[in-house]
Amino acid sequence: MTETRYERGARALSQIDGAAGENVVAALADIAPDFARLLIEFPFGDIYSREGLSLRDREIATIAALTAMGTATPQLKVHIEAGLNVGLTRAEITEVLMQMAVYAGFPAALNGLFTAKEVFAERGV
Amino acid sequence: MTETRYERGARALSQIDGAAGENVVAALADIAPDFARLLIEFPFGDIYSREGLSLRDREIATIAALTAMGTATPQLKVHIEAGLNVGLTRAEITEVLMQMAVYAGFPAALNGLFTAKEVFAERGV
Amino acid sequence: MTETRYERGARALSQIDGAAGENVVAALADIAPDFARLLIEFPFGDIYSREGLSLRDREIATIAALTAMGTATPQLKVHIEAGLNVGLTRAEITEVLMQMAVYAGFPAALNGLFTAKEVFAERGV
Amino acid sequence: MTETRYERGARALSQIDGAAGENVVAALADIAPDFARLLIEFPFGDIYSREGLSLRDREIATIAALTAMGTATPQLKVHIEAGLNVGLTRAEITEVLMQMAVYAGFPAALNGLFTAKEVFAERGV
Amino acid sequence: MTETRYERGARALSQIDGAAGENVVAALADIAPDFARLLIEFPFGDIYSREGLSLRDREIATIAALTAMGTATPQLKVHIEAGLNVGLTRAEITEVLMQMAVYAGFPAALNGLFTAKEVFAERGV
Amino acid sequence: MTETRYERGARALSQIDGAAGENVVAALADIAPDFARLLIEFPFGDIYSREGLSLRDREIATIAALTAMGTATPQLKVHIEAGLNVGLTRAEITEVLMQMAVYAGFPAALNGLFTAKEVFAERGV
């Protein structure tokens, strides 16, 4: 009865990213369906499904990294929403974003905060 | 009896980064002493001293961001040590570093893991 | 009669960034009002208010850095306008942007030039 | 009868980037006409015109680099189209973009794939 | 008789990166053995083993990306060697590195060329 | 009596970067002599030789950009020295480096300051 990597990944993707994650997978269907499968299998089936770090902690790491990189606004949006899905509060996410001013500069933090503002408005939090 | 930003920052720096943080401050003394003061006041006095996110959670964010950026090896080393100082385990830090392969690529994760390997060896964990 | 960091920063922000800077602060009011305060105090109260480098020279540095990074288009726009506010000419700003092709590649320079084109059109310079 | 660098570059630009390249040059005419000239002379007259690597191989390199950097979406779009112009297939370009997940992370690869999706739709391939 | 992802990846890693790849895997054994497995399975078992793009073309893409990113010198070294292993000549690799000056700036190209110089000297090519 | 681009570039390189620039050119002689020529012709013959911005202002831009990027330590070292060569003081360079904390984060500024510390020590300023 062992779950495959794909099944485990699809379950994790749905739990963490919800509809936003499924939209990404759907958007890949015509251009790179294999990449949709790899996206489910490796990040979600292999990494997020690991024990040893809670999903809440994993989303802190992801939100911080994407904000610092500054090149992944659509994915940051998905993961701010994911953070809310797995138990981070709006206030905690805001703290993570503000802290990025120290490591990646004020523009990175500002762009992260304005992305969060959009997500919070859409979610009504 | 209010603590100044500098005093609050110096206390936070010492608690979080320990001797490694104090070494950075000392190394700035001859080239940019004002920057040593600003480093204590803003990141540590203003950001790390805020309520709303634990130091453990803050170090997850910092380790993730510095690993993803890939341009701050000396600071990543300081913050892997800081993570251990504020309660992260070696295993949890390793999970954060591995997860960065998803967001910043395998080289970023590998370089983070090899930096951690050095810190863990020095600390004997 | 000493001005606080906040007062000094607010004065510098207004002088350098004008309405564009005040719009950023206003947009933070609901999501992260503390970050609006920190943005005024540290970059503007602590850094731009320092002696030792003119505001004109500081804006050359900022325009160059934001263009090279390529992840901060809204902030680059604000600082191209700030450059004009503190005495850089359109031609000097264009030279800085062109030079970034050498250090960060042609796409970075092109994106900087097209951002400047927007600002110059809005300002009628 | 030697062709100048400018002539050689203009010919290469036209062959590789087609109308998209000429649009970039035209858009620079009012803001930085010298930069339009330098763009033709150095990247196209000096680099793309060199022997030793085919245009097809050069576009693999450019598409990979721009996708990994993540800061040059307009230029990536131009070069995905250029790749098609010089003999890469849609499937080969998709493979290059997918591979970037390994080196620059999944967000970089996803953003590259969605850029390609736009170009392929516009070109009807 | 189907090969597992791990077996396929180990074979690809050995063919492409040779001893350099195996050294990376060995260095992970004590800090993150699971990551060594994932490194073999995803980049090599899933991506490099795909049809649709030759290993030679894949190494052009990887060398270009790592040079442009500028944050992965040890991995660039491994992949310049890998390029030689799968059929790129010293001259072709040099062309790819030079071309990166256009997209990521002269420092990125220079650092890539000096890394190649080391590899070529060690390999005696 | 017109100077060629190469001659103009060689003169500018010598004036700005001094021996450090000539060392870079020499180090390219065996691996990529054409790139040594292009480095002299484009950055120095085409860009630094332009009117419209002083060499002092150009070095402010370059030092800021290389510090913010964080991927070009050898080149930053050359240009901190170049800044001194064309009239920037140690104090002015330090101000530029400190300011980068605002735009690229504290690690970028710290790494820039420690690079400057090395250069100032070697030059005895």
PDB file of N, CA, C and O in Angstrom, chain F residues 11-75:
ATOM      1  N   ARG F  11      44.699  53.116 -23.100  1.00  0.00           N
ATOM      2  CA  ARG F  11      45.063  54.312 -22.340  1.00  0.00           C
ATOM      3  C   ARG F  11      44.138  54.489 -21.134  1.00  0.00           C
ATOM      4  O   ARG F  11      44.581  54.774 -20.019  1.00  0.00           O
ATOM      5  N   ALA F  12      42.834  54.314 -21.357  1.00  0.00           N
ATOM      6  CA  ALA F  12      41.878  54.462 -20.251  1.00  0.00           C
ATOM      7  C   ALA F  12      42.096  53.382 -19.195  1.00  0.00           C
ATOM      8  O   ALA F  12      42.095  53.657 -17.986  1.00  0.00           O
ATOM      9  N   LEU F  13      42.295  52.142 -19.632  1.00  0.00           N
ATOM     10  CA  LEU F  13      42.539  51.044 -18.683  1.00  0.00           C
ATOM     11  C   LEU F  13      43.737  51.358 -17.802  1.00  0.00           C
ATOM     12  O   LEU F  13      43.704  51.168 -16.581  1.00  0.00           O
ATOM     13  N   SER F  14      44.803  51.844 -18.439  1.00  0.00           N
ATOM     14  CA  SER F  14      46.021  52.128 -17.695  1.00  0.00           C
ATOM     15  C   SER F  14      45.801  53.260 -16.696  1.00  0.00           C
ATOM     16  O   SER F  14      46.248  53.192 -15.548  1.00  0.00           O
ATOM     17  N   GLN F  15      45.070  54.288 -17.140  1.00  0.00           N
ATOM     18  CA  GLN F  15      44.816  55.434 -16.265  1.00  0.00           C
ATOM     19  C   GLN F  15      43.935  55.055 -15.073  1.00  0.00           C
ATOM     20  O   GLN F  15      44.147  55.512 -13.953  1.00  0.00           O
ATOM     21  N   ILE F  16      42.932  54.240 -15.331  1.00  0.00           N
ATOM     22  CA  ILE F  16      41.921  53.940 -14.310  1.00  0.00           C
ATOM     23  C   ILE F  16      42.375  52.794 -13.413  1.00  0.00           C
ATOM     24  O   ILE F  16      42.414  52.910 -12.200  1.00  0.00           O
ATOM     25  N   ASP F  17      42.688  51.678 -14.023  1.00  0.00           N
ATOM     26  CA  ASP F  17      42.951  50.474 -13.220  1.00  0.00           C
ATOM     27  C   ASP F  17      44.440  50.259 -12.947  1.00  0.00           C
ATOM     28  O   ASP F  17      44.794  49.442 -12.093  1.00  0.00           O
ATOM     29  N   GLY F  18      45.302  50.926 -13.671  1.00  0.00           N
ATOM     30  CA  GLY F  18      46.734  50.777 -13.431  1.00  0.00           C
ATOM     31  C   GLY F  18      47.196  49.346 -13.629  1.00  0.00           C
ATOM     32  O   GLY F  18      46.687  48.611 -14.479  1.00  0.00           O
ATOM     33  N   ALA F  19      48.156  48.939 -12.791  1.00  0.00           N
ATOM     34  CA  ALA F  19      48.753  47.613 -12.927  1.00  0.00           C
ATOM     35  C   ALA F  19      47.714  46.509 -12.765  1.00  0.00           C
ATOM     36  O   ALA F  19      47.806  45.458 -13.411  1.00  0.00           O
ATOM     37  N   ALA F  20      46.716  46.739 -11.923  1.00  0.00           N
ATOM     38  CA  ALA F  20      45.708  45.699 -11.680  1.00  0.00           C
ATOM     39  C   ALA F  20      44.966  45.350 -12.962  1.00  0.00           C
ATOM     40  O   ALA F  20      44.687  44.176 -13.245  1.00  0.00           O
ATOM     41  N   GLY F  21      44.656  46.353 -13.762  1.00  0.00           N
ATOM     42  CA  GLY F  21      43.986  46.103 -15.042  1.00  0.00           C
ATOM     43  C   GLY F  21      44.896  45.375 -16.010  1.00  0.00           C
ATOM     44  O   GLY F  21      44.458  44.467 -16.722  1.00  0.00           O
ATOM     45  N   GLU F  22      46.161  45.778 -16.026  1.00  0.00           N
ATOM     46  CA  GLU F  22      47.096  45.119 -16.946  1.00  0.00           C
ATOM     47  C   GLU F  22      47.327  43.652 -16.553  1.00  0.00           C
ATOM     48  O   GLU F  22      47.520  42.797 -17.415  1.00  0.00           O
ATOM     49  N   ASN F  23      47.272  43.369 -15.259  1.00  0.00           N
ATOM     50  CA  ASN F  23      47.393  41.975 -14.810  1.00  0.00           C
ATOM     51  C   ASN F  23      46.239  41.114 -15.323  1.00  0.00           C
ATOM     52  O   ASN F  23      46.432  39.950 -15.672  1.00  0.00           O
ATOM     53  N   VAL F  24      45.039  41.677 -15.332  1.00  0.00           N
ATOM     54  CA  VAL F  24      43.882  40.924 -15.836  1.00  0.00           C
ATOM     55  C   VAL F  24      44.080  40.609 -17.315  1.00  0.00           C
ATOM     56  O   VAL F  24      43.875  39.475 -17.759  1.00  0.00           O
ATOM     57  N   VAL F  25      44.487  41.614 -18.071  1.00  0.00           N
ATOM     58  CA  VAL F  25      44.729  41.417 -19.499  1.00  0.00           C
ATOM     59  C   VAL F  25      45.800  40.344 -19.725  1.00  0.00           C
ATOM     60  O   VAL F  25      45.635  39.441 -20.557  1.00  0.00           O
ATOM     61  N   ALA F  26      46.860  40.406 -18.942  1.00  0.00           N
ATOM     62  CA  ALA F  26      47.947  39.426 -19.095  1.00  0.00           C
ATOM     63  C   ALA F  26      47.465  38.016 -18.760  1.00  0.00           C
ATOM     64  O   ALA F  26      47.841  37.041 -19.421  1.00  0.00           O
ATOM     65  N   ALA F  27      46.627  37.907 -17.746  1.00  0.00           N
ATOM     66  CA  ALA F  27      46.157  36.582 -17.321  1.00  0.00           C
ATOM     67  C   ALA F  27      45.252  35.941 -18.370  1.00  0.00           C
ATOM     68  O   ALA F  27      45.037  34.728 -18.365  1.00  0.00           O
ATOM     69  N   LEU F  28      44.678  36.768 -19.261  1.00  0.00           N
ATOM     70  CA  LEU F  28      43.814  36.240 -20.323  1.00  0.00           C
ATOM     71  C   LEU F  28      44.608  35.769 -21.543  1.00  0.00           C
ATOM     72  O   LEU F  28      44.045  35.122 -22.433  1.00  0.00           O
ATOM     73  N   ALA F  29      45.893  36.102 -21.592  1.00  0.00           N
ATOM     74  CA  ALA F  29      46.651  35.916 -22.836  1.00  0.00           C
ATOM     75  C   ALA F  29      46.632  34.481 -23.338  1.00  0.00           C
ATOM     76  O   ALA F  29      46.511  34.238 -24.544  1.00  0.00           O
ATOM     77  N   ASP F  30      46.717  33.522 -22.435  1.00  0.00           N
ATOM     78  CA  ASP F  30      46.777  32.140 -22.924  1.00  0.00           C
ATOM     79  C   ASP F  30      45.406  31.510 -23.109  1.00  0.00           C
ATOM     80  O   ASP F  30      45.222  30.643 -23.944  1.00  0.00           O
ATOM     81  N   ILE F  31      44.432  31.930 -22.334  1.00  0.00           N
ATOM     82  CA  ILE F  31      43.119  31.284 -22.415  1.00  0.00           C
ATOM     83  C   ILE F  31      42.185  31.958 -23.421  1.00  0.00           C
ATOM     84  O   ILE F  31      41.474  31.284 -24.159  1.00  0.00           O
ATOM     85  N   ALA F  32      42.206  33.286 -23.481  1.00  0.00           N
ATOM     86  CA  ALA F  32      41.254  33.976 -24.345  1.00  0.00           C
ATOM     87  C   ALA F  32      41.793  35.340 -24.746  1.00  0.00           C
ATOM     88  O   ALA F  32      41.279  36.369 -24.306  1.00  0.00           O
ATOM     89  N   PRO F  33      42.817  35.352 -25.612  1.00  0.00           N
ATOM     90  CA  PRO F  33      43.419  36.641 -25.976  1.00  0.00           C
ATOM     91  C   PRO F  33      42.418  37.590 -26.647  1.00  0.00           C
ATOM     92  O   PRO F  33      42.514  38.801 -26.472  1.00  0.00           O
ATOM     93  N   ASP F  34      41.467  37.039 -27.386  1.00  0.00           N
ATOM     94  CA  ASP F  34      40.452  37.906 -28.004  1.00  0.00           C
ATOM     95  C   ASP F  34      39.618  38.614 -26.941  1.00  0.00           C
ATOM     96  O   ASP F  34      39.155  39.731 -27.145  1.00  0.00           O
ATOM     97  N   PHE F  35      39.389  37.926 -25.827  1.00  0.00           N
ATOM     98  CA  PHE F  35      38.588  38.560 -24.778  1.00  0.00           C
ATOM     99  C   PHE F  35      39.366  39.696 -24.122  1.00  0.00           C
ATOM    100  O   PHE F  35      38.769  40.708 -23.727  1.00  0.00           O
ATOM    101  N   ALA F  36      40.681  39.555 -24.026  1.00  0.00           N
ATOM    102  CA  ALA F  36      41.505  40.653 -23.511  1.00  0.00           C
ATOM    103  C   ALA F  36      41.341  41.886 -24.395  1.00  0.00           C
ATOM    104  O   ALA F  36      41.195  43.008 -23.912  1.00  0.00           O
ATOM    105  N   ARG F  37      41.337  41.648 -25.710  1.00  0.00           N
ATOM    106  CA  ARG F  37      41.150  42.759 -26.643  1.00  0.00           C
ATOM    107  C   ARG F  37      39.758  43.388 -26.480  1.00  0.00           C
ATOM    108  O   ARG F  37      39.614  44.613 -26.401  1.00  0.00           O
ATOM    109  N   LEU F  38      38.731  42.541 -26.410  1.00  0.00           N
ATOM    110  CA  LEU F  38      37.366  43.058 -26.264  1.00  0.00           C
ATOM    111  C   LEU F  38      37.194  43.827 -24.953  1.00  0.00           C
ATOM    112  O   LEU F  38      36.473  44.821 -24.891  1.00  0.00           O
ATOM    113  N   LEU F  39      37.849  43.355 -23.907  1.00  0.00           N
ATOM    114  CA  LEU F  39      37.786  44.026 -22.594  1.00  0.00           C
ATOM    115  C   LEU F  39      38.385  45.429 -22.677  1.00  0.00           C
ATOM    116  O   LEU F  39      37.898  46.369 -22.045  1.00  0.00           O
ATOM    117  N   ILE F  40      39.434  45.568 -23.439  1.00  0.00           N
ATOM    118  CA  ILE F  40      40.041  46.888 -23.618  1.00  0.00           C
ATOM    119  C   ILE F  40      39.152  47.765 -24.507  1.00  0.00           C
ATOM    120  O   ILE F  40      38.923  48.936 -24.215  1.00  0.00           O
ATOM    121  N   GLU F  41      38.622  47.155 -25.564  1.00  0.00           N
ATOM    122  CA  GLU F  41      37.875  47.957 -26.542  1.00  0.00           C
ATOM    123  C   GLU F  41      36.505  48.414 -26.050  1.00  0.00           C
ATOM    124  O   GLU F  41      36.137  49.575 -26.224  1.00  0.00           O
ATOM    125  N   PHE F  42      35.713  47.484 -25.500  1.00  0.00           N
ATOM    126  CA  PHE F  42      34.343  47.878 -25.154  1.00  0.00           C
ATOM    127  C   PHE F  42      34.265  48.626 -23.815  1.00  0.00           C
ATOM    128  O   PHE F  42      33.914  49.798 -23.803  1.00  0.00           O
ATOM    129  N   PRO F  43      34.593  47.997 -22.667  1.00  0.00           N
ATOM    130  CA  PRO F  43      34.426  48.761 -21.420  1.00  0.00           C
ATOM    131  C   PRO F  43      35.286  50.021 -21.393  1.00  0.00           C
ATOM    132  O   PRO F  43      34.807  51.089 -21.012  1.00  0.00           O
ATOM    133  N   PHE F  44      36.544  49.900 -21.829  1.00  0.00           N
ATOM    134  CA  PHE F  44      37.442  51.047 -21.677  1.00  0.00           C
ATOM    135  C   PHE F  44      37.450  51.949 -22.907  1.00  0.00           C
ATOM    136  O   PHE F  44      37.390  53.163 -22.790  1.00  0.00           O
ATOM    137  N   GLY F  45      37.489  51.371 -24.103  1.00  0.00           N
ATOM    138  CA  GLY F  45      37.502  52.198 -25.313  1.00  0.00           C
ATOM    139  C   GLY F  45      36.147  52.849 -25.586  1.00  0.00           C
ATOM    140  O   GLY F  45      36.086  54.000 -26.032  1.00  0.00           O
ATOM    141  N   ASP F  46      35.073  52.116 -25.334  1.00  0.00           N
ATOM    142  CA  ASP F  46      33.740  52.634 -25.668  1.00  0.00           C
ATOM    143  C   ASP F  46      33.041  53.338 -24.507  1.00  0.00           C
ATOM    144  O   ASP F  46      32.350  54.330 -24.717  1.00  0.00           O
ATOM    145  N   ILE F  47      33.133  52.779 -23.294  1.00  0.00           N
ATOM    146  CA  ILE F  47      32.308  53.297 -22.190  1.00  0.00           C
ATOM    147  C   ILE F  47      33.088  54.304 -21.333  1.00  0.00           C
ATOM    148  O   ILE F  47      32.692  55.462 -21.227  1.00  0.00           O
ATOM    149  N   TYR F  48      34.174  53.888 -20.712  1.00  0.00           N
ATOM    150  CA  TYR F  48      34.893  54.812 -19.818  1.00  0.00           C
ATOM    151  C   TYR F  48      35.444  56.016 -20.556  1.00  0.00           C
ATOM    152  O   TYR F  48      35.727  57.046 -19.937  1.00  0.00           O
ATOM    153  N   SER F  49      35.644  55.912 -21.873  1.00  0.00           N
ATOM    154  CA  SER F  49      36.186  57.033 -22.634  1.00  0.00           C
ATOM    155  C   SER F  49      35.116  58.042 -23.050  1.00  0.00           C
ATOM    156  O   SER F  49      35.438  59.059 -23.647  1.00  0.00           O
ATOM    157  N   ARG F  50      33.876  57.747 -22.756  1.00  0.00           N
ATOM    158  CA  ARG F  50      32.808  58.676 -23.134  1.00  0.00           C
ATOM    159  C   ARG F  50      32.873  59.945 -22.291  1.00  0.00           C
ATOM    160  O   ARG F  50      33.207  59.897 -21.111  1.00  0.00           O
ATOM    161  N   GLU F  51      32.484  61.033 -22.885  1.00  0.00           N
ATOM    162  CA  GLU F  51      32.282  62.252 -22.123  1.00  0.00           C
ATOM    163  C   GLU F  51      30.917  62.164 -21.431  1.00  0.00           C
ATOM    164  O   GLU F  51      30.175  61.229 -21.633  1.00  0.00           O
ATOM    165  N   GLY F  52      30.615  63.127 -20.611  1.00  0.00           N
ATOM    166  CA  GLY F  52      29.278  63.182 -20.032  1.00  0.00           C
ATOM    167  C   GLY F  52      29.215  62.704 -18.597  1.00  0.00           C
ATOM    168  O   GLY F  52      28.210  62.918 -17.908  1.00  0.00           O
ATOM    169  N   LEU F  53      30.275  62.034 -18.136  1.00  0.00           N
ATOM    170  CA  LEU F  53      30.336  61.631 -16.725  1.00  0.00           C
ATOM    171  C   LEU F  53      31.820  61.506 -16.380  1.00  0.00           C
ATOM    172  O   LEU F  53      32.586  60.899 -17.140  1.00  0.00           O
ATOM    173  N   SER F  54      32.228  62.079 -15.269  1.00  0.00           N
ATOM    174  CA  SER F  54      33.648  62.039 -14.899  1.00  0.00           C
ATOM    175  C   SER F  54      34.064  60.626 -14.503  1.00  0.00           C
ATOM    176  O   SER F  54      33.230  59.799 -14.125  1.00  0.00           O
ATOM    177  N   LEU F  55      35.351  60.357 -14.579  1.00  0.00           N
ATOM    178  CA  LEU F  55      35.848  59.050 -14.128  1.00  0.00           C
ATOM    179  C   LEU F  55      35.556  58.833 -12.645  1.00  0.00           C
ATOM    180  O   LEU F  55      35.258  57.714 -12.231  1.00  0.00           O
ATOM    181  N   ARG F  56      35.614  59.887 -11.861  1.00  0.00           N
ATOM    182  CA  ARG F  56      35.269  59.767 -10.435  1.00  0.00           C
ATOM    183  C   ARG F  56      33.819  59.295 -10.268  1.00  0.00           C
ATOM    184  O   ARG F  56      33.534  58.363  -9.510  1.00  0.00           O
ATOM    185  N   ASP F  57      32.910  59.898 -10.998  1.00  0.00           N
ATOM    186  CA  ASP F  57      31.504  59.489 -10.919  1.00  0.00           C
ATOM    187  C   ASP F  57      31.328  58.067 -11.445  1.00  0.00           C
ATOM    188  O   ASP F  57      30.544  57.284 -10.903  1.00  0.00           O
ATOM    189  N   ARG F  58      32.043  57.739 -12.503  1.00  0.00           N
ATOM    190  CA  ARG F  58      31.939  56.379 -13.060  1.00  0.00           C
ATOM    191  C   ARG F  58      32.394  55.336 -12.044  1.00  0.00           C
ATOM    192  O   ARG F  58      31.825  54.255 -11.959  1.00  0.00           O
ATOM    193  N   GLU F  59      33.431  55.651 -11.277  1.00  0.00           N
ATOM    194  CA  GLU F  59      33.894  54.667 -10.283  1.00  0.00           C
ATOM    195  C   GLU F  59      32.932  54.548  -9.101  1.00  0.00           C
ATOM    196  O   GLU F  59      32.804  53.467  -8.521  1.00  0.00           O
ATOM    197  N   ILE F  60      32.249  55.626  -8.751  1.00  0.00           N
ATOM    198  CA  ILE F  60      31.187  55.488  -7.737  1.00  0.00           C
ATOM    199  C   ILE F  60      30.161  54.463  -8.219  1.00  0.00           C
ATOM    200  O   ILE F  60      29.758  53.560  -7.473  1.00  0.00           O
ATOM    201  N   ALA F  61      29.754  54.592  -9.478  1.00  0.00           N
ATOM    202  CA  ALA F  61      28.742  53.686 -10.035  1.00  0.00           C
ATOM    203  C   ALA F  61      29.247  52.243 -10.044  1.00  0.00           C
ATOM    204  O   ALA F  61      28.513  51.311  -9.688  1.00  0.00           O
ATOM    205  N   THR F  62      30.485  52.045 -10.449  1.00  0.00           N
ATOM    206  CA  THR F  62      31.023  50.685 -10.551  1.00  0.00           C
ATOM    207  C   THR F  62      31.201  50.048  -9.178  1.00  0.00           C
ATOM    208  O   THR F  62      30.842  48.883  -8.969  1.00  0.00           O
ATOM    209  N   ILE F  63      31.748  50.804  -8.238  1.00  0.00           N
ATOM    210  CA  ILE F  63      31.937  50.262  -6.884  1.00  0.00           C
ATOM    211  C   ILE F  63      30.582  49.894  -6.277  1.00  0.00           C
ATOM    212  O   ILE F  63      30.436  48.841  -5.655  1.00  0.00           O
ATOM    213  N   ALA F  64      29.591  50.754  -6.475  1.00  0.00           N
ATOM    214  CA  ALA F  64      28.254  50.467  -5.939  1.00  0.00           C
ATOM    215  C   ALA F  64      27.682  49.202  -6.568  1.00  0.00           C
ATOM    216  O   ALA F  64      27.187  48.311  -5.872  1.00  0.00           O
ATOM    217  N   ALA F  65      27.773  49.108  -7.883  1.00  0.00           N
ATOM    218  CA  ALA F  65      27.180  47.969  -8.585  1.00  0.00           C
ATOM    219  C   ALA F  65      27.854  46.658  -8.192  1.00  0.00           C
ATOM    220  O   ALA F  65      27.181  45.667  -7.886  1.00  0.00           O
ATOM    221  N   LEU F  66      29.177  46.629  -8.187  1.00  0.00           N
ATOM    222  CA  LEU F  66      29.885  45.379  -7.875  1.00  0.00           C
ATOM    223  C   LEU F  66      29.644  44.956  -6.428  1.00  0.00           C
ATOM    224  O   LEU F  66      29.532  43.767  -6.138  1.00  0.00           O
ATOM    225  N   THR F  67      29.534  45.930  -5.528  1.00  0.00           N
ATOM    226  CA  THR F  67      29.240  45.599  -4.129  1.00  0.00           C
ATOM    227  C   THR F  67      27.833  45.029  -4.003  1.00  0.00           C
ATOM    228  O   THR F  67      27.616  44.034  -3.304  1.00  0.00           O
ATOM    229  N   ALA F  68      26.887  45.641  -4.680  1.00  0.00           N
ATOM    230  CA  ALA F  68      25.503  45.164  -4.602  1.00  0.00           C
ATOM    231  C   ALA F  68      25.352  43.783  -5.220  1.00  0.00           C
ATOM    232  O   ALA F  68      24.607  42.949  -4.703  1.00  0.00           O
ATOM    233  N   MET F  69      26.046  43.513  -6.318  1.00  0.00           N
ATOM    234  CA  MET F  69      25.943  42.212  -6.966  1.00  0.00           C
ATOM    235  C   MET F  69      26.556  41.104  -6.104  1.00  0.00           C
ATOM    236  O   MET F  69      26.028  40.002  -6.034  1.00  0.00           O
ATOM    237  N   GLY F  70      27.689  41.390  -5.504  1.00  0.00           N
ATOM    238  CA  GLY F  70      28.277  40.428  -4.568  1.00  0.00           C
ATOM    239  C   GLY F  70      28.917  39.217  -5.227  1.00  0.00           C
ATOM    240  O   GLY F  70      29.305  38.275  -4.550  1.00  0.00           O
ATOM    241  N   THR F  71      29.043  39.231  -6.542  1.00  0.00           N
ATOM    242  CA  THR F  71      29.582  38.077  -7.261  1.00  0.00           C
ATOM    243  C   THR F  71      30.909  38.402  -7.943  1.00  0.00           C
ATOM    244  O   THR F  71      31.372  37.623  -8.765  1.00  0.00           O
ATOM    245  N   ALA F  72      31.509  39.527  -7.619  1.00  0.00           N
ATOM    246  CA  ALA F  72      32.663  39.984  -8.390  1.00  0.00           C
ATOM    247  C   ALA F  72      33.738  40.572  -7.491  1.00  0.00           C
ATOM    248  O   ALA F  72      34.237  41.671  -7.729  1.00  0.00           O
ATOM    249  N   THR F  73      34.135  39.812  -6.494  1.00  0.00           N
ATOM    250  CA  THR F  73      35.113  40.325  -5.530  1.00  0.00           C
ATOM    251  C   THR F  73      36.429  40.749  -6.182  1.00  0.00           C
ATOM    252  O   THR F  73      36.936  41.834  -5.855  1.00  0.00           O
ATOM    253  N   PRO F  74      37.010  39.956  -7.105  1.00  0.00           N
ATOM    254  CA  PRO F  74      38.282  40.424  -7.683  1.00  0.00           C
ATOM    255  C   PRO F  74      38.119  41.748  -8.422  1.00  0.00           C
ATOM    256  O   PRO F  74      39.001  42.608  -8.364  1.00  0.00           O
ATOM    257  N   GLN F  75      36.992  41.901  -9.121  1.00  0.00           N
ATOM    258  CA  GLN F  75      36.769  43.136  -9.872  1.00  0.00           C
ATOM    259  C   GLN F  75      36.470  44.303  -8.930  1.00  0.00           C
ATOM    260  O   GLN F  75      36.853  45.443  -9.201  1.00  0.00           O
TER     261      GLN F  75
END
